[in-house]
Amino acid sequence: MADHLMATYNRLPVQFAKGEGIWLWDSEHRQYLDAISGIAVCGLGHAHPAVTQALCEQAATLVHTSNLYGVTLQGQLADRLCELSGMQRAFFCNSGAEANEAAIKIARLYGHGKGISCPSVIVMEQSFHGRTLATLTATGNRRIQAGFEPLVRGFIRVPFNDLDAIRTVAGNNSDTVAVLVEPVQGEGGINVPDAGYLDGIREICTANGWLMMLDEIQTGIGRTGEWFACQHGDARPDVITLAKALGNGVPIGACLAQGAAAEVMQPGKHGTTFGGNPLACRAALAVLETITREGLVSRAAELGQRMHSGFSSALAGLAGVSNIRGLGLMIGIELDRPCGELVSRAMQGGLLINVTAERVVRLLPPLILTDKQADMIVEQVSDLIRDFLAG
Ligand SMILES: Cc1ncc(COP(=O)(O)O)c(C=O)c1O
C-alpha cells in the first residue's frame, strides 16, 4: 500500500487502529500512551464523546454547502473565538499553513493600503509556519526551504527573542508592515521567550504602525495554560492564527483579526472551498464547549507545572540534560546530543513522544490527563533519558 504514497514522510513502523482518551491501540492490539496528541491536535484525547456526538449529529444533518452561502455554525464559531481572544473577525480554512497564508495576505493588503508596494513581514529564526511556498519562506529553517527556490519575497528574518533586532529593522526598512511570531516556538525546540518579549513586540508594532501577528497554531486552544499563549501577558495582537487543536483532529484552521487587520479582506480577495464548513465548525464548537465545561485551560497550567517540577527533580543534576523548559503542556527537555532514537525506544515501551530540533524531547500530551497519568509520563520519559544518556 505504501508504494503508492508519495515519500514525504519517514514514518514509524506502526499503524494505529483505535483511540480512546489518552490511549491508542495499534493493529496488533498493543496499547500506547499518546503524549504527543497527534502533534498538539487531540487536546481532548481520542474519540472524545462530546466531539464524536457533535460530528455524528452534524454528519447526519449537513456536512458542506460552500462559502457561496451563509454558514450558521461558522458565525457561531467566529463569535466564540472572538469572545475568547478579544479579536473581531475570523476567516476559516483547513490547516495551519492556510491560516498563516491568510495572515500574510492580510499583512500585504494592509501594506498596500498604506501605499507600500513591496511590503515585508518580519519573521524569526528557528520558526515554523507551514509548508506552502509563503509559509515555508516565513519558516526559519533552511532544510525546509531547500529545493523550493525561488522563495517568496517580502520576508525579513531576525533572531527569536531579540527585540533590538526588530528595532533595527524598524530603523532600516520602511517597507515593513508586520511581525509574525510564535509565542513559544514549537518545532524549533519549545523555545520560550523572555517575559515581556511579546509586550515589547506590541510596543514596536504600535509605534511603527505594523501588525502584530501571532502564530498560535501549536500554542493556542488552551495548551499553554491560557486559551491563547499571548494571554500570559498583556499584549493584544492584531492577528492570531489557529489550527491543530481547534478541531481535535477534524481539519480546521482560523485566522482571527482585530482593528485595521480585520477590515482589509473584502469579497474576492481570499477564499477556500472547504474552509469553515458545517462539519468542521460543529467539531470546533464542541471542542471549545468541552474545554470550557471541563476547565481544561487551567488544568493545562496545573498539569504543566506538575510535570515541569516532576522532570526537574527526576533529572536533577543529570549530566547530558541541558535544559527543561516549556509553558503549560508544551514541554521540552533539551539534551546535549542528538536523541531522535528516543522516539522508537519510547514506542517500544508503549509511549508516544517526539524529538524536535534534533536534541529536544518534546511532549504535547492531551489536556485531559489525570495527575497519575502525568506522573507516569514523567517517570517513563525520565527513565528513558537516563538510560539513553548512560548508554
Ligand atoms: C506553529 C505552527 N505553525 C504552522 C504550522 C503548520 O500547520 P499545518 O501543518 O496544519 O499546515 C505548524 C505545524 O506544525 C505549527 O506548529
mmCIF file of C-alpha atoms and ligand atoms in Angstrom:
data_model
loop_
_atom_site.group_PDB
_atom_site.id
_atom_site.type_symbol
_atom_site.label_atom_id
_atom_site.label_comp_id
_atom_site.label_asym_id
_atom_site.label_seq_id
_atom_site.Cartn_x
_atom_site.Cartn_y
_atom_site.Cartn_z
ATOM 1 C CA MET A 1 0.000 0.000 0.000
ATOM 2 C CA ALA A 2 2.788 2.416 0.938
ATOM 3 C CA ASP A 3 4.313 2.013 -2.552
ATOM 4 C CA HIS A 4 1.652 4.346 -3.876
ATOM 5 C CA LEU A 5 2.141 7.071 -1.272
ATOM 6 C CA MET A 6 4.485 9.961 -2.024
ATOM 7 C CA ALA A 7 7.621 9.665 0.065
ATOM 8 C CA THR A 8 7.008 12.825 2.077
ATOM 9 C CA TYR A 9 7.383 11.182 5.499
ATOM 10 C CA ASN A 10 9.756 8.872 7.336
ATOM 11 C CA ARG A 11 7.032 7.049 9.184
ATOM 12 C CA LEU A 12 7.494 4.945 12.294
ATOM 13 C CA PRO A 13 6.621 1.267 11.764
ATOM 14 C CA VAL A 14 3.244 1.314 13.450
ATOM 15 C CA GLN A 15 -0.355 1.834 12.351
ATOM 16 C CA PHE A 16 -2.987 2.772 14.857
ATOM 17 C CA ALA A 17 -6.402 1.220 14.647
ATOM 18 C CA LYS A 18 -8.263 2.750 17.574
ATOM 19 C CA GLY A 19 -8.039 5.523 20.141
ATOM 20 C CA GLU A 20 -9.786 6.387 23.373
ATOM 21 C CA GLY A 21 -8.807 9.228 25.694
ATOM 22 C CA ILE A 22 -5.035 9.344 26.089
ATOM 23 C CA TRP A 23 -4.653 5.800 24.678
ATOM 24 C CA LEU A 24 -4.053 4.413 21.203
ATOM 25 C CA TRP A 25 -4.056 0.772 20.056
ATOM 26 C CA ASP A 26 -2.111 -0.467 17.047
ATOM 27 C CA SER A 27 -3.262 -3.019 14.508
ATOM 28 C CA GLU A 28 -1.761 -5.779 16.706
ATOM 29 C CA HIS A 29 -3.742 -4.573 19.741
ATOM 30 C CA ARG A 30 -0.692 -3.124 21.547
ATOM 31 C CA GLN A 31 -1.592 -0.158 23.734
ATOM 32 C CA TYR A 32 0.275 3.195 23.747
ATOM 33 C CA LEU A 33 0.020 6.299 25.901
ATOM 34 C CA ASP A 34 -0.160 9.235 23.485
ATOM 35 C CA ALA A 35 1.998 12.019 24.942
ATOM 36 C CA ILE A 36 2.175 13.922 21.640
ATOM 37 C CA SER A 37 -1.566 14.161 20.777
ATOM 38 C CA GLY A 38 -1.083 13.940 17.013
ATOM 39 C CA ILE A 39 1.327 16.922 17.325
ATOM 40 C CA ALA A 40 -0.757 19.135 19.616
ATOM 41 C CA VAL A 41 -4.027 18.305 17.884
ATOM 42 C CA CYS A 42 -6.031 15.934 20.094
ATOM 43 C CA GLY A 43 -6.113 18.096 23.224
ATOM 44 C CA LEU A 44 -9.259 16.286 24.324
ATOM 45 C CA GLY A 45 -7.679 12.917 23.619
ATOM 46 C CA HIS A 46 -9.048 10.436 21.108
ATOM 47 C CA ALA A 47 -12.732 9.768 20.429
ATOM 48 C CA HIS A 48 -13.933 12.295 22.996
ATOM 49 C CA PRO A 49 -17.674 11.561 23.365
ATOM 50 C CA ALA A 50 -18.703 15.222 23.032
ATOM 51 C CA VAL A 51 -16.805 15.646 19.745
ATOM 52 C CA THR A 52 -17.943 12.251 18.464
ATOM 53 C CA GLN A 53 -21.573 13.070 19.192
ATOM 54 C CA ALA A 54 -21.334 16.510 17.570
ATOM 55 C CA LEU A 55 -19.700 15.005 14.472
ATOM 56 C CA CYS A 56 -22.260 12.201 14.153
ATOM 57 C CA GLU A 57 -25.203 14.585 14.516
ATOM 58 C CA GLN A 58 -23.729 17.084 12.063
ATOM 59 C CA ALA A 59 -22.742 14.381 9.543
ATOM 60 C CA ALA A 60 -26.334 13.208 9.573
ATOM 61 C CA THR A 61 -27.632 16.778 9.098
ATOM 62 C CA LEU A 62 -25.358 18.802 6.785
ATOM 63 C CA VAL A 63 -21.658 18.414 6.001
ATOM 64 C CA HIS A 64 -20.905 21.013 3.336
ATOM 65 C CA THR A 65 -22.525 23.724 1.291
ATOM 66 C CA SER A 66 -19.545 26.006 0.346
ATOM 67 C CA ASN A 67 -18.923 29.650 1.097
ATOM 68 C CA LEU A 68 -21.308 30.717 -1.659
ATOM 69 C CA TYR A 69 -23.920 30.686 1.119
ATOM 70 C CA GLY A 70 -24.209 31.668 4.743
ATOM 71 C CA VAL A 71 -22.999 29.027 7.217
ATOM 72 C CA THR A 72 -24.696 29.476 10.595
ATOM 73 C CA LEU A 73 -22.159 27.386 12.514
ATOM 74 C CA GLN A 74 -19.299 29.460 11.064
ATOM 75 C CA GLY A 75 -20.816 32.609 12.536
ATOM 76 C CA GLN A 76 -21.270 30.888 15.899
ATOM 77 C CA LEU A 77 -17.674 29.678 15.921
ATOM 78 C CA ALA A 78 -16.389 33.130 14.952
ATOM 79 C CA ASP A 79 -18.414 34.664 17.812
ATOM 80 C CA ARG A 80 -16.991 32.234 20.360
ATOM 81 C CA LEU A 81 -13.385 32.567 19.169
ATOM 82 C CA CYS A 82 -13.622 36.363 19.170
ATOM 83 C CA GLU A 83 -15.121 36.294 22.667
ATOM 84 C CA LEU A 84 -12.245 34.121 23.917
ATOM 85 C CA SER A 85 -9.466 36.019 22.138
ATOM 86 C CA GLY A 86 -10.609 39.643 22.043
ATOM 87 C CA MET A 87 -10.381 39.592 18.247
ATOM 88 C CA GLN A 88 -13.157 40.936 15.996
ATOM 89 C CA ARG A 89 -13.313 38.779 12.856
ATOM 90 C CA ALA A 90 -12.452 35.249 11.781
ATOM 91 C CA PHE A 91 -11.600 33.604 8.478
ATOM 92 C CA PHE A 92 -11.812 29.797 8.463
ATOM 93 C CA CYS A 93 -9.637 27.445 6.457
ATOM 94 C CA ASN A 94 -8.380 23.878 6.734
ATOM 95 C CA SER A 95 -4.867 23.907 8.149
ATOM 96 C CA GLY A 96 -2.225 25.915 9.931
ATOM 97 C CA ALA A 97 -0.351 26.798 6.776
ATOM 98 C CA GLU A 98 -3.526 28.201 5.254
ATOM 99 C CA ALA A 99 -4.252 30.230 8.379
ATOM 100 C CA ASN A 100 -0.776 31.756 8.108
ATOM 101 C CA GLU A 101 -1.221 32.354 4.374
ATOM 102 C CA ALA A 102 -4.334 34.355 5.235
ATOM 103 C CA ALA A 103 -2.339 36.339 7.824
ATOM 104 C CA ILE A 104 0.438 37.078 5.311
ATOM 105 C CA LYS A 105 -2.132 38.186 2.740
ATOM 106 C CA ILE A 106 -3.750 40.447 5.360
ATOM 107 C CA ALA A 107 -0.332 41.995 6.075
ATOM 108 C CA ARG A 108 0.255 42.636 2.373
ATOM 109 C CA LEU A 109 -3.186 44.152 1.813
ATOM 110 C CA TYR A 110 -2.648 46.296 4.887
ATOM 111 C CA GLY A 111 0.714 47.454 3.486
ATOM 112 C CA HIS A 112 -0.670 48.202 0.027
ATOM 113 C CA GLY A 113 -3.449 50.157 1.736
ATOM 114 C CA LYS A 114 -0.723 52.371 3.190
ATOM 115 C CA GLY A 115 0.882 52.839 -0.216
ATOM 116 C CA ILE A 116 3.719 50.345 0.344
ATOM 117 C CA SER A 117 4.119 48.473 -2.939
ATOM 118 C CA CYS A 118 6.564 45.827 -1.719
ATOM 119 C CA PRO A 119 5.547 45.123 1.894
ATOM 120 C CA SER A 120 7.753 42.978 4.169
ATOM 121 C CA VAL A 121 6.924 40.820 7.184
ATOM 122 C CA ILE A 122 9.472 40.245 9.949
ATOM 123 C CA VAL A 123 9.858 36.542 10.812
ATOM 124 C CA MET A 124 12.102 34.642 13.226
ATOM 125 C CA GLU A 125 14.996 32.227 13.111
ATOM 126 C CA GLN A 126 14.013 28.658 14.125
ATOM 127 C CA SER A 127 10.359 29.412 13.447
ATOM 128 C CA PHE A 128 7.905 27.066 11.767
ATOM 129 C CA HIS A 129 4.868 28.343 9.912
ATOM 130 C CA GLY A 130 3.959 25.614 7.398
ATOM 131 C CA ARG A 131 4.817 24.045 4.059
ATOM 132 C CA THR A 132 3.127 26.228 1.434
ATOM 133 C CA LEU A 133 5.537 28.434 -0.509
ATOM 134 C CA ALA A 134 4.877 31.583 1.515
ATOM 135 C CA THR A 135 4.822 29.798 4.876
ATOM 136 C CA LEU A 136 7.972 27.787 4.199
ATOM 137 C CA THR A 137 9.654 31.041 3.244
ATOM 138 C CA ALA A 138 8.486 32.513 6.556
ATOM 139 C CA THR A 139 9.824 29.405 8.337
ATOM 140 C CA GLY A 140 13.294 29.848 9.833
ATOM 141 C CA ASN A 141 14.742 26.514 8.770
ATOM 142 C CA ARG A 142 16.854 26.168 5.614
ATOM 143 C CA ARG A 143 16.213 22.421 5.371
ATOM 144 C CA ILE A 144 12.507 23.094 4.902
ATOM 145 C CA GLN A 145 13.189 25.670 2.176
ATOM 146 C CA ALA A 146 15.927 23.843 0.258
ATOM 147 C CA GLY A 147 14.871 22.727 -3.201
ATOM 148 C CA PHE A 148 11.875 25.035 -3.374
ATOM 149 C CA GLU A 149 13.651 28.171 -4.541
ATOM 150 C CA PRO A 150 12.791 30.736 -5.723
ATOM 151 C CA LEU A 151 11.336 31.579 -2.340
ATOM 152 C CA VAL A 152 8.688 34.239 -1.856
ATOM 153 C CA ARG A 153 9.844 37.848 -1.497
ATOM 154 C CA GLY A 154 8.830 40.104 1.333
ATOM 155 C CA PHE A 155 10.215 38.499 4.498
ATOM 156 C CA ILE A 156 12.930 39.820 6.818
ATOM 157 C CA ARG A 157 14.433 37.358 9.276
ATOM 158 C CA VAL A 158 15.673 38.219 12.767
ATOM 159 C CA PRO A 159 16.755 36.112 15.779
ATOM 160 C CA PHE A 160 13.933 34.958 18.076
ATOM 161 C CA ASN A 161 13.668 36.649 21.487
ATOM 162 C CA ASP A 162 15.654 39.687 20.342
ATOM 163 C CA LEU A 163 13.705 42.951 20.482
ATOM 164 C CA ASP A 164 16.711 45.034 19.429
ATOM 165 C CA ALA A 165 16.923 43.108 16.165
ATOM 166 C CA ILE A 166 13.315 44.078 15.428
ATOM 167 C CA ARG A 167 14.044 47.704 16.371
ATOM 168 C CA THR A 168 16.976 47.695 13.964
ATOM 169 C CA VAL A 169 14.676 46.595 11.121
ATOM 170 C CA ALA A 170 12.302 49.382 12.104
ATOM 171 C CA GLY A 171 15.150 51.853 11.704
ATOM 172 C CA ASN A 172 16.305 50.500 8.336
ATOM 173 C CA ASN A 173 13.344 49.174 6.409
ATOM 174 C CA SER A 174 10.376 51.426 5.787
ATOM 175 C CA ASP A 175 8.575 48.695 3.816
ATOM 176 C CA THR A 176 7.964 46.593 6.930
ATOM 177 C CA VAL A 177 4.275 46.084 7.687
ATOM 178 C CA ALA A 178 4.060 43.270 10.247
ATOM 179 C CA VAL A 179 5.793 40.878 12.640
ATOM 180 C CA LEU A 180 4.836 37.181 12.524
ATOM 181 C CA VAL A 181 5.975 35.167 15.544
ATOM 182 C CA GLU A 182 5.128 32.046 17.555
ATOM 183 C CA PRO A 183 4.625 32.940 21.261
ATOM 184 C CA VAL A 184 6.547 29.726 22.050
ATOM 185 C CA GLN A 185 8.418 28.118 19.166
ATOM 186 C CA GLY A 186 7.191 24.548 18.814
ATOM 187 C CA GLU A 187 9.038 22.765 16.006
ATOM 188 C CA GLY A 188 12.066 24.973 16.711
ATOM 189 C CA GLY A 189 12.593 23.292 20.107
ATOM 190 C CA ILE A 190 9.963 24.554 22.600
ATOM 191 C CA ASN A 191 11.742 27.906 22.781
ATOM 192 C CA VAL A 192 10.093 30.147 25.381
ATOM 193 C CA PRO A 193 10.993 33.826 25.022
ATOM 194 C CA ASP A 194 11.768 36.131 27.949
ATOM 195 C CA ALA A 195 8.817 37.609 29.834
ATOM 196 C CA GLY A 196 7.986 40.895 28.151
ATOM 197 C CA TYR A 197 9.030 39.788 24.650
ATOM 198 C CA LEU A 198 5.510 39.859 23.220
ATOM 199 C CA ASP A 199 4.719 43.103 25.050
ATOM 200 C CA GLY A 200 7.884 44.554 23.513
ATOM 201 C CA ILE A 201 6.813 43.433 20.039
ATOM 202 C CA ARG A 202 3.408 45.027 20.630
ATOM 203 C CA GLU A 203 5.068 48.296 21.542
ATOM 204 C CA ILE A 204 7.315 48.283 18.459
ATOM 205 C CA CYS A 205 4.406 47.353 16.177
ATOM 206 C CA THR A 206 2.212 50.097 17.581
ATOM 207 C CA ALA A 207 4.972 52.695 17.336
ATOM 208 C CA ASN A 208 5.618 51.825 13.669
ATOM 209 C CA GLY A 209 2.062 51.148 12.518
ATOM 210 C CA TRP A 210 2.821 47.436 11.933
ATOM 211 C CA LEU A 211 0.540 44.469 12.525
ATOM 212 C CA MET A 212 1.478 42.122 15.355
ATOM 213 C CA MET A 213 0.620 38.640 14.094
ATOM 214 C CA LEU A 214 0.859 35.617 16.398
ATOM 215 C CA ASP A 215 1.072 32.077 15.079
ATOM 216 C CA GLU A 216 -0.796 30.253 17.870
ATOM 217 C CA ILE A 217 -1.289 27.127 15.782
ATOM 218 C CA GLN A 218 0.623 24.993 18.279
ATOM 219 C CA THR A 219 0.221 27.148 21.408
ATOM 220 C CA GLY A 220 -3.483 28.012 21.060
ATOM 221 C CA ILE A 221 -6.702 26.434 22.406
ATOM 222 C CA GLY A 222 -5.559 26.003 25.980
ATOM 223 C CA ARG A 223 -2.318 24.127 25.523
ATOM 224 C CA THR A 224 -0.083 26.570 27.404
ATOM 225 C CA GLY A 225 -2.494 27.141 30.290
ATOM 226 C CA GLU A 226 -4.320 30.096 28.718
ATOM 227 C CA TRP A 227 -6.726 29.937 25.789
ATOM 228 C CA PHE A 228 -4.034 31.722 23.764
ATOM 229 C CA ALA A 229 -0.396 31.945 24.823
ATOM 230 C CA CYS A 230 -0.408 35.744 24.418
ATOM 231 C CA GLN A 231 -2.860 35.870 27.335
ATOM 232 C CA HIS A 232 0.002 35.076 29.732
ATOM 233 C CA GLY A 233 0.928 38.747 29.204
ATOM 234 C CA ASP A 234 -0.894 41.940 28.264
ATOM 235 C CA ALA A 235 -0.099 42.200 24.562
ATOM 236 C CA ARG A 236 -3.177 42.110 22.350
ATOM 237 C CA PRO A 237 -2.115 41.140 18.832
ATOM 238 C CA ASP A 238 -3.762 42.280 15.599
ATOM 239 C CA VAL A 239 -3.865 38.793 14.116
ATOM 240 C CA ILE A 240 -3.915 35.296 15.664
ATOM 241 C CA THR A 241 -3.662 32.140 13.578
ATOM 242 C CA LEU A 242 -5.043 28.810 14.795
ATOM 243 C CA ALA A 243 -5.447 25.233 13.602
ATOM 244 C CA LYS A 244 -4.312 21.951 15.240
ATOM 245 C CA ALA A 245 -6.339 21.595 18.482
ATOM 246 C CA LEU A 246 -9.266 23.685 17.249
ATOM 247 C CA GLY A 247 -10.996 20.638 15.709
ATOM 248 C CA ASN A 248 -9.402 17.919 17.898
ATOM 249 C CA GLY A 249 -8.433 16.129 14.655
ATOM 250 C CA VAL A 250 -11.074 17.448 12.277
ATOM 251 C CA PRO A 251 -9.113 19.690 9.880
ATOM 252 C CA ILE A 252 -9.844 23.350 10.547
ATOM 253 C CA GLY A 253 -7.728 26.495 10.694
ATOM 254 C CA ALA A 254 -8.626 30.067 11.549
ATOM 255 C CA CYS A 255 -7.161 33.499 11.079
ATOM 256 C CA LEU A 256 -8.544 35.940 13.667
ATOM 257 C CA ALA A 257 -8.053 39.685 13.381
ATOM 258 C CA GLN A 258 -8.957 42.935 15.087
ATOM 259 C CA GLY A 259 -8.724 46.628 14.246
ATOM 260 C CA ALA A 260 -7.423 47.588 10.813
ATOM 261 C CA ALA A 261 -6.335 43.990 10.156
ATOM 262 C CA ALA A 262 -9.950 42.860 10.490
ATOM 263 C CA GLU A 263 -11.084 45.270 7.758
ATOM 264 C CA VAL A 264 -8.691 44.663 4.866
ATOM 265 C CA MET A 265 -10.237 41.472 3.479
ATOM 266 C CA GLN A 266 -13.040 42.215 1.035
ATOM 267 C CA PRO A 267 -15.098 39.927 -1.224
ATOM 268 C CA GLY A 268 -12.918 38.321 -3.880
ATOM 269 C CA LYS A 269 -9.619 38.812 -2.003
ATOM 270 C CA HIS A 270 -9.375 35.380 -0.431
ATOM 271 C CA GLY A 271 -11.301 32.147 -0.182
ATOM 272 C CA THR A 272 -11.454 28.377 0.177
ATOM 273 C CA THR A 273 -13.944 25.697 -0.850
ATOM 274 C CA PHE A 274 -13.952 23.645 2.344
ATOM 275 C CA GLY A 275 -12.948 26.264 4.922
ATOM 276 C CA GLY A 276 -15.422 26.618 7.774
ATOM 277 C CA ASN A 277 -17.860 24.015 6.557
ATOM 278 C CA PRO A 278 -20.629 22.928 8.952
ATOM 279 C CA LEU A 279 -18.916 19.672 9.957
ATOM 280 C CA ALA A 280 -15.591 21.283 10.899
ATOM 281 C CA CYS A 281 -17.258 24.217 12.680
ATOM 282 C CA ARG A 282 -19.526 21.928 14.675
ATOM 283 C CA ALA A 283 -16.489 19.924 15.786
ATOM 284 C CA ALA A 284 -14.647 23.101 16.814
ATOM 285 C CA LEU A 285 -17.660 24.407 18.734
ATOM 286 C CA ALA A 286 -17.834 21.099 20.605
ATOM 287 C CA VAL A 287 -14.103 21.347 21.374
ATOM 288 C CA LEU A 288 -14.400 24.879 22.794
ATOM 289 C CA GLU A 289 -17.506 23.971 24.777
ATOM 290 C CA THR A 290 -15.858 20.865 26.256
ATOM 291 C CA ILE A 291 -12.636 22.662 27.194
ATOM 292 C CA THR A 292 -14.736 25.350 28.904
ATOM 293 C CA ARG A 293 -17.057 22.908 30.703
ATOM 294 C CA GLU A 294 -14.225 20.713 31.945
ATOM 295 C CA GLY A 295 -11.990 23.635 32.980
ATOM 296 C CA LEU A 296 -9.145 22.282 30.877
ATOM 297 C CA VAL A 297 -7.316 25.566 30.320
ATOM 298 C CA SER A 298 -6.419 25.990 33.985
ATOM 299 C CA ARG A 299 -5.917 22.233 34.179
ATOM 300 C CA ALA A 300 -3.258 22.509 31.432
ATOM 301 C CA ALA A 301 -1.456 25.119 33.540
ATOM 302 C CA GLU A 302 -1.631 22.889 36.642
ATOM 303 C CA LEU A 303 -0.512 19.776 34.809
ATOM 304 C CA GLY A 304 2.279 21.679 33.111
ATOM 305 C CA GLN A 305 3.634 22.836 36.467
ATOM 306 C CA ARG A 306 3.326 19.348 37.915
ATOM 307 C CA MET A 307 5.201 17.766 35.019
ATOM 308 C CA HIS A 308 7.814 20.502 34.917
ATOM 309 C CA SER A 309 8.656 20.091 38.591
ATOM 310 C CA GLY A 310 8.458 16.295 38.199
ATOM 311 C CA PHE A 311 11.088 16.420 35.448
ATOM 312 C CA SER A 312 13.182 18.954 37.338
ATOM 313 C CA SER A 313 13.512 16.622 40.311
ATOM 314 C CA ALA A 314 13.722 13.352 38.335
ATOM 315 C CA LEU A 315 16.505 14.683 36.106
ATOM 316 C CA ALA A 316 18.215 16.964 38.639
ATOM 317 C CA GLY A 317 21.965 17.064 38.206
ATOM 318 C CA LEU A 318 21.942 14.528 35.362
ATOM 319 C CA ALA A 319 24.871 15.269 33.037
ATOM 320 C CA GLY A 320 23.605 15.461 29.466
ATOM 321 C CA VAL A 321 20.339 17.254 30.265
ATOM 322 C CA SER A 322 20.931 20.842 29.136
ATOM 323 C CA ASN A 323 17.561 22.401 29.873
ATOM 324 C CA ILE A 324 13.976 21.650 30.862
ATOM 325 C CA ARG A 325 11.532 24.263 29.597
ATOM 326 C CA GLY A 326 8.028 24.891 28.402
ATOM 327 C CA LEU A 327 4.727 26.558 29.056
ATOM 328 C CA GLY A 328 1.737 24.549 30.289
ATOM 329 C CA LEU A 329 1.542 21.275 28.420
ATOM 330 C CA MET A 330 4.169 22.256 25.872
ATOM 331 C CA ILE A 331 7.240 20.669 27.395
ATOM 332 C CA GLY A 332 10.789 20.428 26.048
ATOM 333 C CA ILE A 333 13.774 18.621 27.542
ATOM 334 C CA GLU A 334 16.955 19.552 25.731
ATOM 335 C CA LEU A 335 19.851 17.097 25.795
ATOM 336 C CA ASP A 336 23.459 17.824 24.913
ATOM 337 C CA ARG A 337 23.330 15.409 21.945
ATOM 338 C CA PRO A 338 21.011 14.318 19.137
ATOM 339 C CA CYS A 339 18.395 11.999 20.626
ATOM 340 C CA GLY A 340 15.991 11.084 17.811
ATOM 341 C CA GLU A 341 16.259 7.392 18.697
ATOM 342 C CA LEU A 342 14.389 8.078 21.948
ATOM 343 C CA VAL A 343 11.179 8.164 19.895
ATOM 344 C CA SER A 344 11.392 4.496 18.883
ATOM 345 C CA ARG A 345 12.724 3.447 22.288
ATOM 346 C CA ALA A 346 9.704 5.095 23.910
ATOM 347 C CA MET A 347 7.381 3.487 21.393
ATOM 348 C CA GLN A 348 8.730 0.048 22.228
ATOM 349 C CA GLY A 349 7.725 0.787 25.817
ATOM 350 C CA GLY A 350 4.209 1.857 24.771
ATOM 351 C CA LEU A 351 4.739 5.631 24.939
ATOM 352 C CA LEU A 352 4.477 8.146 22.091
ATOM 353 C CA ILE A 353 6.806 11.132 22.316
ATOM 354 C CA ASN A 354 8.584 13.330 19.799
ATOM 355 C CA VAL A 355 12.046 14.798 19.316
ATOM 356 C CA THR A 356 12.372 18.158 17.595
ATOM 357 C CA ALA A 357 15.355 20.336 16.692
ATOM 358 C CA GLU A 358 17.432 17.105 16.959
ATOM 359 C CA ARG A 359 18.113 17.347 20.687
ATOM 360 C CA VAL A 360 14.824 18.348 22.288
ATOM 361 C CA VAL A 361 12.434 15.743 23.649
ATOM 362 C CA ARG A 362 9.016 17.272 23.031
ATOM 363 C CA LEU A 363 5.868 16.395 24.955
ATOM 364 C CA LEU A 364 2.433 17.683 23.985
ATOM 365 C CA PRO A 365 0.109 15.449 25.988
ATOM 366 C CA PRO A 366 -3.683 15.736 25.957
ATOM 367 C CA LEU A 367 -5.227 18.257 28.366
ATOM 368 C CA ILE A 368 -7.401 15.516 29.867
ATOM 369 C CA LEU A 369 -4.536 13.735 31.684
ATOM 370 C CA THR A 370 -5.098 12.711 35.287
ATOM 371 C CA ASP A 371 -2.366 13.562 37.808
ATOM 372 C CA LYS A 372 -1.420 9.899 37.928
ATOM 373 C CA GLN A 373 -1.062 9.703 34.157
ATOM 374 C CA ALA A 374 1.029 12.877 34.121
ATOM 375 C CA ASP A 375 3.328 11.347 36.761
ATOM 376 C CA MET A 376 3.535 8.151 34.738
ATOM 377 C CA ILE A 377 4.741 10.089 31.672
ATOM 378 C CA VAL A 378 7.330 11.932 33.766
ATOM 379 C CA GLU A 379 8.633 8.680 35.233
ATOM 380 C CA GLN A 380 8.773 6.827 31.921
ATOM 381 C CA VAL A 381 10.391 9.683 29.987
ATOM 382 C CA SER A 382 12.917 10.337 32.768
ATOM 383 C CA ASP A 383 13.883 6.635 32.818
ATOM 384 C CA LEU A 384 14.283 6.665 29.045
ATOM 385 C CA ILE A 385 16.507 9.751 29.142
ATOM 386 C CA ARG A 386 18.598 8.325 31.983
ATOM 387 C CA ASP A 387 19.146 5.026 30.119
ATOM 388 C CA PHE A 388 19.895 6.835 26.870
ATOM 389 C CA LEU A 389 22.480 9.121 28.455
ATOM 390 C CA ALA A 390 24.060 6.198 30.339
ATOM 391 C CA GLY A 391 24.345 4.044 27.216
HETATM 392 C C1 LIG B 1 3.465 26.995 14.869
HETATM 393 C C2 LIG B 1 2.974 26.281 13.640
HETATM 394 N N1 LIG B 1 2.543 26.998 12.598
HETATM 395 C C3 LIG B 1 2.079 26.404 11.487
HETATM 396 C C4 LIG B 1 2.056 25.038 11.363
HETATM 397 C C5 LIG B 1 1.541 24.409 10.096
HETATM 398 O O1 LIG B 1 0.315 23.803 10.321
HETATM 399 P P1 LIG B 1 -0.255 22.730 9.278
HETATM 400 O O2 LIG B 1 0.649 21.545 9.325
HETATM 401 O O3 LIG B 1 -1.645 22.431 9.777
HETATM 402 O O4 LIG B 1 -0.269 23.382 7.941
HETATM 403 C C6 LIG B 1 2.501 24.246 12.425
HETATM 404 C C7 LIG B 1 2.540 22.784 12.310
HETATM 405 O O5 LIG B 1 3.251 22.090 12.994
HETATM 406 C C8 LIG B 1 2.978 24.887 13.594
HETATM 407 O O6 LIG B 1 3.430 24.189 14.644
#
